[in-house]
Amino acid sequence: MRIHILTLFPDMFQGPFHNSIVKRAVDSALVEIHLHDIRQYTHDRHHTADDYQFGGDSGMVMKPEPIFEGVESILSDLTQLEMARTRVILTSPQGRLLDQSTVEELARQLHLIVICGHYEGVDERVLEHLITDEVSIGDYVLTGGELAAMVLTDAVVRLLPGAVGSEASVRGDSITTGLLQHPIYTRPAQFQEWGVPEVLLSGNHQEIKRWRRERSLERTFHQRPDLLARAKLTSQDIEFLGKLGFKGKENSRG
Ligand code: ADE
């Protein structure tokens, strides 16, 4: 996969992409990450990438020309087949909320071109004629789209085959399974006055599996009841949730 990031602040990306799993994925050629300074596609003396808003209002708007030029220069190197598996993404608080199923969909592409939004936003013609996906990472406003682009890249890269040590750990992700993760423990078995749940030391795999499932259900019910509406639940799960006060799938939305 190749990920292109168009940004006004390429230096912000030093760090997040040079450590841990993303660095390893780049080093082992699972992914190429290319940073493009949007100002390199401007042609005036001051490298102007933003301008005042038509109609009057406070706040600057990102100009369309440098963004079009940058994206089109990347697209011009692609074949028709590659184009069909390329997404042009704008990070903005107005976008669709990023979730694991969107990340999975993006991880199946060949190329991602991510434009980091700034100021009040970008000229609407960019959204109308260039962007395939507008993505937000949450209902809060960041100083710019760079952090959102890093979050998106990180989440996509860890899904690329070979990026994370164990495929099973990716498949069993909390959220991917539709439920939050059960509590986990490591050594020492006794830390200060706190022990580890007996069942985890019992060696009884059936019991451990049941304990984990119930803790997952419990945690999801208390912390993210909205997830239960979409989770795959067995009749045993529903019976267990019923004891916690779960009223059934129809009543758990929102
Ligand atoms: N830019 C500013 N806030 C953002 C958000 N929540 N998600 C994506 N891009 C943003």
Short mmCIF file of C-alpha atoms and ligand atoms in Angstrom, two decimals:
data_model
loop_
_atom_site.label_atom_id
_atom_site.label_comp_id
_atom_site.label_asym_id
_atom_site.label_seq_id
_atom_site.Cartn_x
_atom_site.Cartn_y
_atom_site.Cartn_z
CA MET A 1 0.00 0.00 0.00
CA ARG A 2 1.07 3.57 -0.64
CA ILE A 3 -0.18 6.40 1.57
CA HIS A 4 0.30 10.00 0.45
CA ILE A 5 -0.33 12.74 2.98
CA LEU A 6 -0.78 16.33 1.83
CA THR A 7 -0.19 18.74 4.68
CA LEU A 8 0.81 22.30 5.51
CA PHE A 9 2.90 20.92 8.40
CA PRO A 10 4.97 17.92 7.26
CA ASP A 11 7.28 18.24 10.28
CA MET A 12 4.43 17.21 12.57
CA PHE A 13 4.74 13.68 11.21
CA GLN A 14 8.28 13.21 12.49
CA GLY A 15 7.87 10.81 15.39
CA PRO A 16 4.59 8.95 14.98
CA PHE A 17 5.72 7.26 11.76
CA HIS A 18 9.26 6.63 12.96
CA ASN A 19 8.49 4.31 15.84
CA SER A 20 7.00 0.95 16.65
CA ILE A 21 4.66 -0.89 14.26
CA VAL A 22 4.34 1.82 11.59
CA LYS A 23 8.12 2.16 11.33
CA ARG A 24 8.50 -1.62 11.08
CA ALA A 25 5.82 -1.79 8.37
CA VAL A 26 7.63 0.94 6.39
CA ASP A 27 11.03 -0.73 6.90
CA SER A 28 9.70 -4.07 5.68
CA ALA A 29 8.03 -2.41 2.65
CA LEU A 30 4.46 -3.30 3.63
CA VAL A 31 3.63 0.36 3.16
CA GLU A 32 5.19 3.48 1.69
CA ILE A 33 4.29 6.76 3.37
CA HIS A 34 4.92 9.92 1.34
CA LEU A 35 4.56 13.37 2.87
CA HIS A 36 3.80 16.27 0.52
CA ASP A 37 3.98 19.89 1.62
CA ILE A 38 0.91 21.57 0.11
CA ARG A 39 2.92 24.78 -0.31
CA GLN A 40 5.14 23.06 -2.86
CA TYR A 41 2.14 23.20 -5.21
CA THR A 42 1.71 26.98 -4.88
CA HIS A 43 3.22 29.34 -7.45
CA ASP A 44 3.27 32.76 -5.81
CA ARG A 45 6.16 34.30 -3.96
CA HIS A 46 4.53 33.79 -0.54
CA HIS A 47 3.41 30.20 -1.14
CA THR A 48 -0.17 31.13 -0.32
CA ALA A 49 -2.31 28.10 0.49
CA ASP A 50 -5.29 29.89 2.07
CA ASP A 51 -7.48 32.91 1.38
CA TYR A 52 -10.46 34.90 2.68
CA GLN A 53 -13.95 33.49 2.52
CA PHE A 54 -16.33 34.72 -0.20
CA GLY A 55 -19.45 36.24 1.33
CA GLY A 56 -17.45 37.49 4.30
CA ASP A 57 -16.92 35.73 7.62
CA SER A 58 -13.98 35.24 9.91
CA GLY A 59 -11.52 32.45 9.20
CA MET A 60 -9.45 31.48 6.21
CA VAL A 61 -10.21 28.80 3.65
CA MET A 62 -7.71 26.41 2.03
CA LYS A 63 -7.39 27.30 -1.64
CA PRO A 64 -8.37 24.69 -4.23
CA GLU A 65 -5.48 25.06 -6.72
CA PRO A 66 -2.57 23.64 -4.68
CA ILE A 67 -4.70 20.75 -3.40
CA PHE A 68 -5.90 19.85 -6.92
CA GLU A 69 -2.39 20.12 -8.31
CA GLY A 70 -0.92 17.93 -5.55
CA VAL A 71 -3.57 15.22 -5.78
CA GLU A 72 -3.62 15.23 -9.58
CA SER A 73 0.15 14.87 -9.77
CA ILE A 74 -0.10 11.76 -7.56
CA LEU A 75 -3.07 10.35 -9.52
CA SER A 76 -1.33 10.92 -12.86
CA ASP A 77 1.18 8.17 -11.99
CA LEU A 78 -1.55 5.57 -11.43
CA THR A 79 -3.05 3.07 -13.85
CA GLN A 80 -6.84 2.79 -14.28
CA LEU A 81 -6.79 -0.36 -12.15
CA GLU A 82 -4.87 1.37 -9.38
CA MET A 83 -7.25 4.36 -9.56
CA ALA A 84 -10.16 2.04 -8.88
CA ARG A 85 -8.53 1.09 -5.59
CA THR A 86 -7.51 4.59 -4.50
CA ARG A 87 -9.29 6.84 -2.01
CA VAL A 88 -8.82 10.57 -1.67
CA ILE A 89 -9.59 11.42 1.94
CA LEU A 90 -10.06 14.76 3.65
CA THR A 91 -9.69 14.87 7.44
CA SER A 92 -12.24 17.27 8.88
CA PRO A 93 -14.64 17.49 11.82
CA GLN A 94 -17.51 17.48 9.28
CA GLY A 95 -16.59 14.00 8.02
CA ARG A 96 -18.05 10.55 8.62
CA LEU A 97 -16.85 9.21 11.98
CA LEU A 98 -13.90 6.86 11.57
CA ASP A 99 -14.63 3.40 12.94
CA GLN A 100 -13.03 -0.02 12.60
CA SER A 101 -15.17 -1.05 9.62
CA THR A 102 -14.11 2.10 7.71
CA VAL A 103 -10.48 1.38 8.65
CA GLU A 104 -10.88 -2.18 7.30
CA GLU A 105 -12.32 -0.82 4.06
CA LEU A 106 -9.42 1.63 3.68
CA ALA A 107 -6.87 -1.11 4.43
CA ARG A 108 -8.15 -2.99 1.34
CA GLN A 109 -7.15 -0.13 -1.00
CA LEU A 110 -3.88 0.14 -2.92
CA HIS A 111 -3.39 3.87 -2.43
CA LEU A 112 -4.67 6.39 0.07
CA ILE A 113 -4.26 10.11 -0.49
CA VAL A 114 -4.97 11.98 2.72
CA ILE A 115 -5.44 15.75 2.73
CA CYS A 116 -5.10 17.39 6.13
CA GLY A 117 -7.73 20.09 6.49
CA HIS A 118 -6.94 23.38 8.23
CA TYR A 119 -8.37 26.75 9.21
CA GLU A 120 -12.13 27.00 8.64
CA GLY A 121 -11.90 24.22 6.08
CA VAL A 122 -11.21 23.71 2.38
CA ASP A 123 -12.89 25.23 -0.66
CA GLU A 124 -16.07 23.25 -1.35
CA ARG A 125 -14.94 22.43 -4.92
CA VAL A 126 -12.26 20.18 -3.44
CA LEU A 127 -14.98 18.22 -1.66
CA GLU A 128 -17.21 18.12 -4.71
CA HIS A 129 -14.67 17.13 -7.33
CA LEU A 130 -11.65 15.52 -5.68
CA ILE A 131 -12.52 13.88 -2.38
CA THR A 132 -13.97 10.38 -2.13
CA ASP A 133 -14.18 10.26 1.69
CA GLU A 134 -14.39 12.97 4.33
CA VAL A 135 -13.36 11.54 7.68
CA SER A 136 -13.55 12.78 11.27
CA ILE A 137 -11.85 11.00 14.16
CA GLY A 138 -14.34 12.22 16.76
CA ASP A 139 -16.83 14.85 17.77
CA TYR A 140 -14.28 17.45 18.87
CA VAL A 141 -12.28 20.03 16.97
CA LEU A 142 -8.52 19.68 16.59
CA THR A 143 -6.17 22.47 15.55
CA GLY A 144 -5.83 20.75 12.18
CA GLY A 145 -6.28 17.48 10.33
CA GLU A 146 -2.70 16.23 10.82
CA LEU A 147 -3.37 14.32 14.04
CA ALA A 148 -6.45 12.77 12.39
CA ALA A 149 -4.32 11.70 9.40
CA MET A 150 -1.84 10.07 11.79
CA VAL A 151 -4.63 8.23 13.61
CA LEU A 152 -6.12 7.00 10.34
CA THR A 153 -2.72 5.92 8.98
CA ASP A 154 -1.82 4.11 12.20
CA ALA A 155 -5.13 2.22 12.30
CA VAL A 156 -4.88 1.23 8.61
CA VAL A 157 -1.21 0.17 8.74
CA ARG A 158 -1.70 -2.20 11.67
CA LEU A 159 -4.28 -4.10 9.57
CA LEU A 160 -1.89 -4.73 6.67
CA PRO A 161 -0.98 -8.43 6.60
CA GLY A 162 2.32 -8.88 8.46
CA ALA A 163 2.28 -5.50 10.26
CA VAL A 164 1.31 -6.88 13.66
CA GLY A 165 3.01 -9.98 15.06
CA SER A 166 -0.12 -12.06 15.47
CA GLU A 167 -2.99 -12.05 12.96
CA ALA A 168 -5.18 -13.56 15.67
CA SER A 169 -4.59 -10.54 17.86
CA VAL A 170 -5.86 -8.25 15.09
CA ARG A 171 -8.89 -10.46 14.40
CA GLY A 172 -9.73 -10.61 18.11
CA ASP A 173 -9.51 -6.84 18.55
CA SER A 174 -11.94 -5.25 20.86
CA ILE A 175 -14.40 -3.39 18.55
CA THR A 176 -13.63 -5.75 15.61
CA THR A 177 -15.47 -8.47 17.52
CA GLY A 178 -18.26 -6.02 18.32
CA LEU A 179 -17.54 -6.07 22.07
CA LEU A 180 -15.02 -4.37 24.32
CA GLN A 181 -12.04 -6.42 25.47
CA HIS A 182 -12.19 -8.42 28.71
CA PRO A 183 -9.68 -7.54 31.48
CA ILE A 184 -6.16 -8.93 30.97
CA TYR A 185 -3.37 -9.64 33.46
CA THR A 186 0.30 -10.59 33.45
CA ARG A 187 2.87 -11.52 36.10
CA PRO A 188 3.16 -11.11 39.02
CA ALA A 189 0.08 -13.08 40.09
CA GLN A 190 0.10 -11.03 43.29
CA PHE A 191 0.84 -7.30 42.98
CA GLN A 192 0.70 -5.31 46.23
CA GLU A 193 -2.57 -6.52 47.79
CA TRP A 194 -4.21 -7.32 44.44
CA GLY A 195 -4.32 -10.81 42.98
CA VAL A 196 -5.36 -12.12 39.57
CA PRO A 197 -8.84 -13.70 39.18
CA GLU A 198 -8.55 -17.37 40.26
CA VAL A 199 -10.16 -18.69 37.10
CA LEU A 200 -7.27 -17.39 34.94
CA LEU A 201 -4.83 -19.51 36.97
CA SER A 202 -7.06 -22.61 36.92
CA GLY A 203 -5.97 -24.01 33.56
CA ASN A 204 -9.65 -24.72 32.79
CA HIS A 205 -9.91 -23.33 29.26
CA GLN A 206 -13.67 -23.70 29.03
CA GLU A 207 -14.16 -21.70 32.23
CA ILE A 208 -11.59 -19.08 31.17
CA LYS A 209 -13.38 -18.63 27.86
CA ARG A 210 -16.73 -18.17 29.60
CA TRP A 211 -15.24 -15.74 32.16
CA ARG A 212 -13.69 -13.64 29.37
CA ARG A 213 -16.90 -13.54 27.38
CA GLU A 214 -18.93 -12.48 30.41
CA ARG A 215 -16.45 -9.75 31.37
CA SER A 216 -16.53 -8.48 27.75
CA LEU A 217 -20.31 -8.39 27.81
CA GLU A 218 -20.34 -6.68 31.21
CA ARG A 219 -17.83 -4.03 30.18
CA THR A 220 -19.60 -3.33 26.90
CA PHE A 221 -22.97 -3.10 28.67
CA HIS A 222 -21.63 -0.54 31.16
CA GLN A 223 -19.25 1.46 28.93
CA ARG A 224 -20.54 1.18 25.36
CA PRO A 225 -24.13 -0.14 25.39
CA ASP A 226 -24.55 1.25 21.84
CA LEU A 227 -22.21 -1.51 20.57
CA LEU A 228 -24.55 -4.25 21.78
CA ALA A 229 -27.09 -3.33 19.10
CA ARG A 230 -24.64 -4.47 16.40
CA ALA A 231 -22.75 -7.21 18.25
CA LYS A 232 -23.26 -10.89 17.42
CA LEU A 233 -24.83 -12.26 20.58
CA THR A 234 -25.71 -15.86 21.43
CA SER A 235 -28.80 -16.74 23.46
CA GLN A 236 -26.43 -17.44 26.39
CA ASP A 237 -24.98 -13.89 26.00
CA ILE A 238 -28.47 -12.39 26.00
CA GLU A 239 -29.42 -14.37 29.08
CA PHE A 240 -26.28 -13.14 30.88
CA LEU A 241 -26.91 -9.53 29.80
CA GLY A 242 -30.51 -9.84 30.95
CA LYS A 243 -29.23 -10.37 34.51
CA LEU A 244 -27.36 -7.03 34.21
CA GLY A 245 -30.55 -5.25 33.15
CA PHE A 246 -30.10 -5.40 29.35
CA LYS A 247 -33.51 -5.00 27.76
CA GLY A 248 -32.76 -6.57 24.37
CA LYS A 249 -31.31 -5.31 21.10
CA GLU A 250 -34.27 -3.11 20.11
CA ASN A 251 -33.86 -1.01 23.27
CA SER A 252 -30.09 -0.67 23.28
CA ARG A 253 -29.65 1.84 20.46
CA GLY A 254 -28.44 5.37 21.06
N1 ADE B 1 -9.70 18.47 12.01
C1 ADE B 1 -10.11 19.15 13.10
N2 ADE B 1 -10.80 18.37 13.92
C2 ADE B 1 -10.88 17.13 13.34
C3 ADE B 1 -11.48 15.91 13.70
N3 ADE B 1 -12.18 15.76 14.83
N4 ADE B 1 -11.34 14.86 12.87
C4 ADE B 1 -10.65 15.01 11.71
N5 ADE B 1 -10.06 16.14 11.32
C5 ADE B 1 -10.17 17.20 12.12
#
